[in-house]
Coordinates of C-alpha atoms and ligand atoms in Angstrom, one line a residue:
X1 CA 135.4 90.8 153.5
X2 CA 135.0 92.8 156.2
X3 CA 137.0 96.1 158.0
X4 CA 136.1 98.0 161.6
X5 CA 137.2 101.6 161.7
X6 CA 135.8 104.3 163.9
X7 CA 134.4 106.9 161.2
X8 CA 134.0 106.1 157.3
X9 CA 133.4 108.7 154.8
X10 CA 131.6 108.1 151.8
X11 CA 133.3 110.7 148.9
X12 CA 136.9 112.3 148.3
X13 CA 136.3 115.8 147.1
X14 CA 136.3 118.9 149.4
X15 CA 133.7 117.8 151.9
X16 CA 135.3 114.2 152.5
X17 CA 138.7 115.0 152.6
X18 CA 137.6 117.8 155.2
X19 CA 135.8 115.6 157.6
X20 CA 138.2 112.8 157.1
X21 CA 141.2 114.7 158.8
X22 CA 139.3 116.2 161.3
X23 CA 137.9 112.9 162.7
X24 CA 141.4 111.3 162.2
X25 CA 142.8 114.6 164.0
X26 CA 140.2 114.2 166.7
X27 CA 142.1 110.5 167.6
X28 CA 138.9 108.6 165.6
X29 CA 140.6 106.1 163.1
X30 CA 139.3 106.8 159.4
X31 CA 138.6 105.6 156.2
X32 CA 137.5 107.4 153.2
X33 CA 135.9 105.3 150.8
X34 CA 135.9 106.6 146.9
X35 CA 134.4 105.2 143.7
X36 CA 136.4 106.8 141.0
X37 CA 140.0 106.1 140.9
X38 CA 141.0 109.9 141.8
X39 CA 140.2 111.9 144.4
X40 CA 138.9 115.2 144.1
X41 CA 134.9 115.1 143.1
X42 CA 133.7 118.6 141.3
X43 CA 135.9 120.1 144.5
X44 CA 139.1 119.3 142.4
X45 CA 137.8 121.0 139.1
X46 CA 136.5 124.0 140.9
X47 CA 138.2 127.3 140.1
X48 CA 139.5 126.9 143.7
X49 CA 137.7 129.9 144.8
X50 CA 136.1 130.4 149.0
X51 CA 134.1 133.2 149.8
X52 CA 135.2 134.7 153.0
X53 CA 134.7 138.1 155.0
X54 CA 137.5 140.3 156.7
X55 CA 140.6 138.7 155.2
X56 CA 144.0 140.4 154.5
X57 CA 143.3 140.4 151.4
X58 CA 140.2 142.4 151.4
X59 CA 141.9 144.9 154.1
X60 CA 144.5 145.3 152.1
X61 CA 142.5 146.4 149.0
X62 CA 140.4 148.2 151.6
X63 CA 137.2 146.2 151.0
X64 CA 134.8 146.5 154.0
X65 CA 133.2 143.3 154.6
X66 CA 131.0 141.9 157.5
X67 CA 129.9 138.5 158.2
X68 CA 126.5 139.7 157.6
X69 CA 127.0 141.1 154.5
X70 CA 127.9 137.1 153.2
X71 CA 124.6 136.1 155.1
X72 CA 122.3 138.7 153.4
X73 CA 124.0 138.4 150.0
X74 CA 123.8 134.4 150.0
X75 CA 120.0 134.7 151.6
X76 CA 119.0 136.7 149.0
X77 CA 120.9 135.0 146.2
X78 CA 118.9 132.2 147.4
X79 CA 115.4 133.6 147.0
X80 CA 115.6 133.5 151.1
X81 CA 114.3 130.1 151.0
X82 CA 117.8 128.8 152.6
X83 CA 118.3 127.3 156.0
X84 CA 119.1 130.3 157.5
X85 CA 121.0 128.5 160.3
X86 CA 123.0 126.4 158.0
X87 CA 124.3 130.2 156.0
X88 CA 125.1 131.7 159.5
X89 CA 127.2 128.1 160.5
X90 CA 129.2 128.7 157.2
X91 CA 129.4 132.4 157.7
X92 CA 130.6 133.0 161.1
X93 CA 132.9 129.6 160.3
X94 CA 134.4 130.9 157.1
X95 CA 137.8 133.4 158.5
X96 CA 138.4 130.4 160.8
X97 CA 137.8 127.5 157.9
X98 CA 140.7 129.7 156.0
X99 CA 143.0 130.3 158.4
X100 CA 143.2 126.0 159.1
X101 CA 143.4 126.0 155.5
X102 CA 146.3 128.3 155.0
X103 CA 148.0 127.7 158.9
X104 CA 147.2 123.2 159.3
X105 CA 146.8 122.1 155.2
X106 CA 149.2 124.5 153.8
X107 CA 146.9 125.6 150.8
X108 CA 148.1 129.0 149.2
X109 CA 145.8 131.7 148.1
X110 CA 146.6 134.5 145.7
X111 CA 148.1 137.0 148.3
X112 CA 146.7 140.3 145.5
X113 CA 143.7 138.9 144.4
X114 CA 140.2 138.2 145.4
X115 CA 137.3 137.6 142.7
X116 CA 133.6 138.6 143.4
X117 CA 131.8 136.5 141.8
X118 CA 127.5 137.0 140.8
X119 CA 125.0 138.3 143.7
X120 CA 128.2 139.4 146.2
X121 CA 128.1 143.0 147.1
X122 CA 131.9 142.6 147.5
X123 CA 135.1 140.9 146.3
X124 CA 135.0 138.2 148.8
X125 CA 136.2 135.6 147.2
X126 CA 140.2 133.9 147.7
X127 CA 141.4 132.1 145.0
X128 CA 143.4 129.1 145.2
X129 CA 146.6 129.2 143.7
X130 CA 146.7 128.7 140.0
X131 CA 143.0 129.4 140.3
X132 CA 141.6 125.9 140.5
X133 CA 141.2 123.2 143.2
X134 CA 144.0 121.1 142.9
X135 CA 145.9 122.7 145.5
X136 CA 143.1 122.0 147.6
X137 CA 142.7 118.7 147.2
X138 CA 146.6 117.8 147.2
X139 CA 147.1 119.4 150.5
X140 CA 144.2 118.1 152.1
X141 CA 145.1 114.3 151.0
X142 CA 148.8 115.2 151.9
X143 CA 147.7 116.1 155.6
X144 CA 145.4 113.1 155.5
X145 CA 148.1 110.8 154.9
X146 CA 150.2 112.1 157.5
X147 CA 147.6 111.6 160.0
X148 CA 147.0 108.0 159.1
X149 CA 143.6 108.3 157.2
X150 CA 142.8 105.3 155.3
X151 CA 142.0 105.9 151.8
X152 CA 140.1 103.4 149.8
X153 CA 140.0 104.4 145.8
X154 CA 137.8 102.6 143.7
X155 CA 135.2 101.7 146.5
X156 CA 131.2 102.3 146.0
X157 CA 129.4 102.8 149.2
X158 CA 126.3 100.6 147.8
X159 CA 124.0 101.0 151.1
X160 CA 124.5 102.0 154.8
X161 CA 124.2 99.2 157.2
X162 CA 121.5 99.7 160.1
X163 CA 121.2 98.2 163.9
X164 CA 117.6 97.8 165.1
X165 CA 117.6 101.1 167.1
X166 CA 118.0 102.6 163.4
X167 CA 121.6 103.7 163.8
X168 CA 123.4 103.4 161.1
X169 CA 126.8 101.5 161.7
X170 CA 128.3 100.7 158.8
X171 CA 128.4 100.8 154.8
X172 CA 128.1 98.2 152.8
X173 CA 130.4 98.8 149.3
X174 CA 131.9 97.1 146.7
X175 CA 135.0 97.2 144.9
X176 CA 135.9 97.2 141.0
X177 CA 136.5 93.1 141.2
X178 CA 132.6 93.3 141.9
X179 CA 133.3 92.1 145.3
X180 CA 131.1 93.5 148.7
X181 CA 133.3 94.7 151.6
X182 CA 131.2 95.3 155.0
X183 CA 132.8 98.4 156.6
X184 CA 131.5 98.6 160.4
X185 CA 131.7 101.9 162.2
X186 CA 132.3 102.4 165.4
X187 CA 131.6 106.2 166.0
X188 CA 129.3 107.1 162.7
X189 CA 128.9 107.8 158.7
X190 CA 129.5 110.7 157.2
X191 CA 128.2 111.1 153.2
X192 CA 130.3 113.5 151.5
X193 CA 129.6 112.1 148.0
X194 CA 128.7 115.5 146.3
X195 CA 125.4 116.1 144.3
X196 CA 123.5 114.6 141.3
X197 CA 124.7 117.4 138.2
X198 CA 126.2 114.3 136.0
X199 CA 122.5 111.9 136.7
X200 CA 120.6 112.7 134.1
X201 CA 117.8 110.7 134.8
X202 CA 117.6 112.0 138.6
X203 CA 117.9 115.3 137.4
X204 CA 115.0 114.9 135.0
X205 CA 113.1 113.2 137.9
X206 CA 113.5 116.7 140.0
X207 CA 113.2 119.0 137.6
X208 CA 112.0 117.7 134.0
X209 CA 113.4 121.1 132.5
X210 CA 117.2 119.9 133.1
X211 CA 116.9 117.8 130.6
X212 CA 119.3 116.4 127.8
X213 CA 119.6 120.2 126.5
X214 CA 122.1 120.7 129.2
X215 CA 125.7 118.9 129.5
X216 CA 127.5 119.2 132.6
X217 CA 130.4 120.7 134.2
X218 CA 130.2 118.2 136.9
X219 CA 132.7 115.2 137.2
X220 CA 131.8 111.2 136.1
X221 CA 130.9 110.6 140.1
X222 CA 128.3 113.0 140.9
X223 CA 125.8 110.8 140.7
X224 CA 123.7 111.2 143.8
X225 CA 124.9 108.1 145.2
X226 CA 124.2 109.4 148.7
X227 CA 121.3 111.3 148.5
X228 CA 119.8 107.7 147.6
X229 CA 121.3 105.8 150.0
X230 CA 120.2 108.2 153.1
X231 CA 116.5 108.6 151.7
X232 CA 116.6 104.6 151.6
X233 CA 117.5 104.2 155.4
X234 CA 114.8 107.4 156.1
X235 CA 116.2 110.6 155.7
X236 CA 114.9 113.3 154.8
X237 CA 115.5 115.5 151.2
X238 CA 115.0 119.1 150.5
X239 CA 115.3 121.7 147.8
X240 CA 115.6 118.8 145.0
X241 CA 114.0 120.8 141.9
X242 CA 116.7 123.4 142.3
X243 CA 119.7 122.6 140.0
X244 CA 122.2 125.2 138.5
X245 CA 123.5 125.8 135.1
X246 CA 126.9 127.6 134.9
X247 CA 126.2 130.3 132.3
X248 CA 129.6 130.3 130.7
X249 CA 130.7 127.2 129.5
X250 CA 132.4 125.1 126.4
X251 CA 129.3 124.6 124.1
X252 CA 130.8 121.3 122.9
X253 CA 131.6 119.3 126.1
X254 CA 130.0 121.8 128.8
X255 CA 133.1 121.9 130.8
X256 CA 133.0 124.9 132.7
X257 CA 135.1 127.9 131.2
X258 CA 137.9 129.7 133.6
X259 CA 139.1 131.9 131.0
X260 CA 135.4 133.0 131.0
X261 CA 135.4 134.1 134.2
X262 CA 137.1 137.5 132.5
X263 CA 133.5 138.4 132.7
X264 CA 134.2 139.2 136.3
X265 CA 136.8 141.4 135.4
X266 CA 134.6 143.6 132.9
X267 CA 134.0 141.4 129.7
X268 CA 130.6 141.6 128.2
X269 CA 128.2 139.2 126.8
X270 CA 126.5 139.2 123.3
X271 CA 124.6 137.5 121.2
X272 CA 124.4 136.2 117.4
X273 CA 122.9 139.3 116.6
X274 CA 125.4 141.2 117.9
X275 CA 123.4 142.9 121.1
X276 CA 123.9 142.6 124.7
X277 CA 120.7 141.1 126.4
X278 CA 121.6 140.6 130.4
X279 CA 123.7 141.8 133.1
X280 CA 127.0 140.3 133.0
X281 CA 127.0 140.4 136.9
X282 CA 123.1 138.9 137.3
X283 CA 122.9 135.7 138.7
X284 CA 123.7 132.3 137.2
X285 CA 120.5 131.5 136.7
X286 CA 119.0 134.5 135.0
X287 CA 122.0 134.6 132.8
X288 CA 122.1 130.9 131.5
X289 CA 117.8 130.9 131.3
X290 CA 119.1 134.4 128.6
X291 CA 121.6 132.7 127.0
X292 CA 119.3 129.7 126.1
X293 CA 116.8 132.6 124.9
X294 CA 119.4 133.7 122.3
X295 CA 119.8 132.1 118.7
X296 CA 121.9 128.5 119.1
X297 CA 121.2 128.8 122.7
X298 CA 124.6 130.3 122.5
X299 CA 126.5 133.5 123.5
X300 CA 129.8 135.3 123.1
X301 CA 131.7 136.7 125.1
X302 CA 133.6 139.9 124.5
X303 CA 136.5 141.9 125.9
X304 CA 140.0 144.1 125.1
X305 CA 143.6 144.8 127.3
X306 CA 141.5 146.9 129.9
X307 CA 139.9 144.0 131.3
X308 CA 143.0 141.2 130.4
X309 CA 145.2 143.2 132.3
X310 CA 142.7 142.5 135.7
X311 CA 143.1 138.8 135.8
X312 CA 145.0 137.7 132.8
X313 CA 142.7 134.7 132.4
X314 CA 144.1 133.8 129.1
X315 CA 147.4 132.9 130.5
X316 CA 146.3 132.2 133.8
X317 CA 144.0 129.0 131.9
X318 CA 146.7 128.6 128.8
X319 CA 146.0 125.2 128.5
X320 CA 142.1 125.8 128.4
X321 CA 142.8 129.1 126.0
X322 CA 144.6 126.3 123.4
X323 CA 141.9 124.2 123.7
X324 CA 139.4 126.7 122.9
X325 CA 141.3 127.8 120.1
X326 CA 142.0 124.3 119.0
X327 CA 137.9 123.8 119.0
X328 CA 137.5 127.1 117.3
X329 CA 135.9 128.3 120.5
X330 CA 138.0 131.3 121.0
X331 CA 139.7 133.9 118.7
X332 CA 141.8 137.0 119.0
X333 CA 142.2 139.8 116.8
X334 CA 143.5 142.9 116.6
X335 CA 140.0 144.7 115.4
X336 CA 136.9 144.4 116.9
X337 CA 136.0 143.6 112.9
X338 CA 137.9 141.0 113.3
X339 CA 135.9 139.3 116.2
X340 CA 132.6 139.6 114.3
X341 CA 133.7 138.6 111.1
X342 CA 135.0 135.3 112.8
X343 CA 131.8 134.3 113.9
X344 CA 129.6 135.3 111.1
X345 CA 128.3 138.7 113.5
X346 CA 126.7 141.3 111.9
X347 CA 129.7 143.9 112.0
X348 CA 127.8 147.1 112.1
X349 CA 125.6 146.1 114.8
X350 CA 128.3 144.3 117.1
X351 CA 130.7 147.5 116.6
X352 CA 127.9 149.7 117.7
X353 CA 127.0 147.7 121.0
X354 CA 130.3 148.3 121.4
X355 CA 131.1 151.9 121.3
X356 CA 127.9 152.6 123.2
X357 CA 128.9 150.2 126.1
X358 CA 132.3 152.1 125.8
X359 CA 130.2 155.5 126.5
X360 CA 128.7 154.0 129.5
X361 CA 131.7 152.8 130.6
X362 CA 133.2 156.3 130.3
X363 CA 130.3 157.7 132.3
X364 CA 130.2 154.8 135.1
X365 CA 126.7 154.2 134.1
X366 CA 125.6 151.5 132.3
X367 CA 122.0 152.6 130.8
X368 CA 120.8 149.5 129.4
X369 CA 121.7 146.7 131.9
X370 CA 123.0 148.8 135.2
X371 CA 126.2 146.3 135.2
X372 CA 127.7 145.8 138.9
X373 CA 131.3 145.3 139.5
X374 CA 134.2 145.8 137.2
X375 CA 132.9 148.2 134.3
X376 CA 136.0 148.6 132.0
X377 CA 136.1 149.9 128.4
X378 CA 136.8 147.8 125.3
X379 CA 139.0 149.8 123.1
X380 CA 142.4 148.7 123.5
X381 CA 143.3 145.0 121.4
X382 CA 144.6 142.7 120.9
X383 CA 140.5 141.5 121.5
X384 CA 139.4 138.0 122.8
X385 CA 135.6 136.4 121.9
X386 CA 134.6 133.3 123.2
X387 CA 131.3 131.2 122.1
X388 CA 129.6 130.0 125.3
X389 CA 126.3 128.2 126.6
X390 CA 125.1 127.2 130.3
X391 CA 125.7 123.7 131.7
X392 CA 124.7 122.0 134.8
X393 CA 127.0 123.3 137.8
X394 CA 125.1 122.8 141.2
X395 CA 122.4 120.6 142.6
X396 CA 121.2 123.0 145.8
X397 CA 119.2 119.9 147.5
X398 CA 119.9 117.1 149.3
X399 CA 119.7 115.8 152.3
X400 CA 118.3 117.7 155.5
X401 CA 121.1 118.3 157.8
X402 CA 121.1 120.4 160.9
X403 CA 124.1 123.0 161.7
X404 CA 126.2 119.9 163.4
X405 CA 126.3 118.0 160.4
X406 CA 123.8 115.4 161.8
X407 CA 121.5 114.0 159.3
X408 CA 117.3 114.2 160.4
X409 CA 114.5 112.3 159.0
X410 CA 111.1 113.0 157.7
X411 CA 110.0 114.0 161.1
X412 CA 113.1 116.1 161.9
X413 CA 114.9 113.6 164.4
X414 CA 118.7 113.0 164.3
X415 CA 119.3 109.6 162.6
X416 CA 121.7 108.7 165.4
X417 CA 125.4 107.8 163.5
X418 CA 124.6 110.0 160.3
X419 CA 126.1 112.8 159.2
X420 CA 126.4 114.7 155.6
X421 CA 128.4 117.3 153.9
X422 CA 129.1 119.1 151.2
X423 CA 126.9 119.3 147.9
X424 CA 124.9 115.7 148.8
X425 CA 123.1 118.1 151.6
X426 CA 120.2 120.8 150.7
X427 CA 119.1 123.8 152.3
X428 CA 122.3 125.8 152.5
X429 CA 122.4 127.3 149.2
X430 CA 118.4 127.9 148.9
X431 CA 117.5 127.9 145.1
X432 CA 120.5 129.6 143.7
X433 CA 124.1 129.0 144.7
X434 CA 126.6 131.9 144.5
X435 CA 129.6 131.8 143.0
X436 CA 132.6 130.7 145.6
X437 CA 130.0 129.5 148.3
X438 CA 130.3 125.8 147.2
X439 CA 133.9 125.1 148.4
X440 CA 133.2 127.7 151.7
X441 CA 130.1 125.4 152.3
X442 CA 132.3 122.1 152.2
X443 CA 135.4 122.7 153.8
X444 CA 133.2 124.7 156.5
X445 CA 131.0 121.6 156.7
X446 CA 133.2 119.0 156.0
X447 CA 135.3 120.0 159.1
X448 CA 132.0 120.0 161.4
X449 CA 130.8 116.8 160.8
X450 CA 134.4 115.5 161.4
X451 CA 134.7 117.1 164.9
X452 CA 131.0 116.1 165.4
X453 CA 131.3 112.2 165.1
X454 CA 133.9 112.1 167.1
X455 CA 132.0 113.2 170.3
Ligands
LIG1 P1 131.8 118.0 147.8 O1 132.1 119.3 147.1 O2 130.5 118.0 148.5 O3 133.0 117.5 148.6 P2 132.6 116.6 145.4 O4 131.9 116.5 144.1 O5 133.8 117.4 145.4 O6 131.6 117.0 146.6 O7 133.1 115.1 145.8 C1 132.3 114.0 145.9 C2 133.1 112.8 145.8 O8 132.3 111.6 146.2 C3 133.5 112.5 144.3 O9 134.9 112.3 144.3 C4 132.7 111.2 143.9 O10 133.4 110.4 143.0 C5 132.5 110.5 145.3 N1 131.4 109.6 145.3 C6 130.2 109.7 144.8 N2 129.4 108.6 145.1 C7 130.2 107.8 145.8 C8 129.9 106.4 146.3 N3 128.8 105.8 146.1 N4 131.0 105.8 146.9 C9 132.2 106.5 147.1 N5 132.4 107.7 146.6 C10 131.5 108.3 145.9

């Protein structure tokens, strides 16, 4: 079996479906090749959430915000070991990247709401409607299909096919019936096939410490596939011993919590012992390396009205809040007894961390921890806790790419017909991803490796 099509794209979450309409836009004819039998990679089960300067949004809640502002902030989230170039690209890109978004895909954003997530100095962050990505995903395959994309579910891109002037030209991939299908390429390659989270053993090859300890938050097909298939034909990798682990997530199947994300909105974390021990607002890392400090590796996580009433994440996420509750994950009451007694917390101690962190709050200054962002009270019930322990989120490495989404090689030359996108590249997000950067990265990304193969 054999198919010729201008561009092929190797993955169907935010970065493929990106490229994939651009290059169809730009007159190329394209096919998008996924494994799974859904599109959407970890894109689809994102909160939905793109960080982006000098929006509406942020002038209407009079945020000032500068393009960089999001450099510095992202550098510096990243230990300043990121590709500089690559953060300015998806900086100065990321007002534009939006406004195609909302304008061409017809994506809708919460027109009152922005989130800032860990390591911003400002709410910068859009969210998606319903506050995940389906939206995302639906209207980007929508606009895809009007355009005539191609879309091949249930295809593995296996290896990339190479001429004898080491340009790659095509992808060799099978199908569920276990046969190969040759797909030539006219104009180029583009991987988009997301990052390694749910390999276990190529995490444990990177970094030995993500071992079995963690689950994952990641999706059945983020495997690595690409990063694998480029380093085979020569490319170059970067940044692989830097994985993430979401702080907040369900202890039993590590699925990443949204109604947790009330932390943003003021909820404070605790542990068996019934003390805080980090900074709610510190960065992924710091707070999952606490929460695996703590007894059961596990933490709770704590909050009243004042801080529901910001985002109303337990009915925003209803069908995650039952699910909680059904796994005894969750539980309200209308004492903050109540909450410790439910989860065998020393009550004395718990109430006390309590009432002093409501004397902080009073006084805007939080003595033990110096908490950022939203610094609300917990005094008003009905009162939510949640049990929660980090999981793998984010693998930062990949493959080297330069700021036109062309793919380089050990000696820095551009592997002529290669391009990558999205989380299967490294460099961008340095050692630390920050929250709502991911989906800015890949739509931003995604959409210049589309025009680029084009040309
Ligand atoms: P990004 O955010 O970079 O777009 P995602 O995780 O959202 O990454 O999407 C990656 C997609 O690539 C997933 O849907 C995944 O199933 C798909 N994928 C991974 N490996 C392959 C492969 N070998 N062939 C085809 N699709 C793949």
């Amino acid at each position: 079996l054999e198919q010729t099509y201008d561009v092929i794209v190797i993955g169907g979450g935010g970065a493929g479906l990106s490229a994939a309409v651009e290059a169809q836009a730009a007159g190329a004819k394209v096919v998008l090749l996924e494994k799974m039998s859904s599109l959407g990679g970890n894109t689809l089960v994102s909160g939905g959430g793109l960080n982006v300067p000098g929006t509406d949004q942020q002038k209407a809640l009079g945020i000032e915000d500068s393009v960089e502002t999001f450099i510095e902030d992202t550098m510096k989230g990243g230990d300043n070991i990121n590709n500089k170039e690559l953060v300015t690209v998806m900086a100065e890109n990321a007002l534009s990247t939006a406004k195609w978004l909302v304008d061409k895909i017809k994506v809708e954003f919460m027109s009152d709401r922005l989130q800032q997530f860990g390591g911003h100095s400002v709410p910068r962050a859009l969210i998606a409607k319903g506050n995940h990505g389906t939206d995302l995903i639906q209207k980007l395959k929508a606009y895809g299909d009007d355009l005539g994309v191609v879309f091949k579910m249930e295809t593995k891109a296996e290896e990339l096919i190479v001429d004898d002037n080491n340009r790659v030209v095509g992808v060799k991939a099978t199908n569920t019936a276990g046969q190969e299908i040759i797909f030539n390429a006219n104009k180029g390659v583009i991987i988009a096939s997301g990052g390694f989270g749910a390999n276990l053993d190529m995490r444990k090859e990177y970094n030995p410490e993500i071992d079995e300890k963690y689950k994952t938050t990641d999706v059945a097909g983020t495997t690595g596939d690409g990063i694998v298939m480029a380093e085979n034909i020569g490319a170059d990798l970067m940044h692989m011993e830097y994985i993430q682990t979401y702080p907040t997530c369900n202890p039993k199947t590590g699925i990443i919590s949204y109604v947790a994300n009330s932390r943003f909105d003021g909820a404070i974390l605790l542990n068996q012992e019934g003390n805080r021990f980090v900074e709610e607002m510190d960065r992924r890392d710091v707070i999952s390396k606490a929460i695996l400090n703590q007894t059961n590796r596990e933490s709770y996580l704590v909050w009243g009205q004042e801080v529901e009433q910001v985002g109303n994440m337990t009915e925003l996420h209803k069908d995650e809040y039952n699910n909680l509750e059904k796994l005894d994950l969750i539980y309200k009451a209308d004492t903050i007894e109540e909450l410790a007694e439910h989860f065998n917390i020393d009550v004395n101690s718990f109430k006390a961390t309590i009432e002093k962190y409501n004397k902080y709050a009073k006084n805007g200054k939080d003595e033990d921890f110096n908490r950022r962002g939203s610094f609300l009270p917990i005094e008003k019930g009905p009162f939510y806790i949640q049990k929660v322990a980090p999981a793998v989120h984010h693998t930062m490495g990949g493959i080297v790419v330069n700021k036109e989404a062309k793919v380089l090689d050990k000696e820095g030359n551009i592997i002529p017909g290669l391009f990558a996108a999205g989380e299967v590249t490294g460099g961008i997000h340095g050692t630390n991803r920050l929250g709502g950067n991911a989906v800015t990265d890949v739509v931003v990304f995604g959409r210049i490796a589309g025009e680029n193969v084009v040309k």
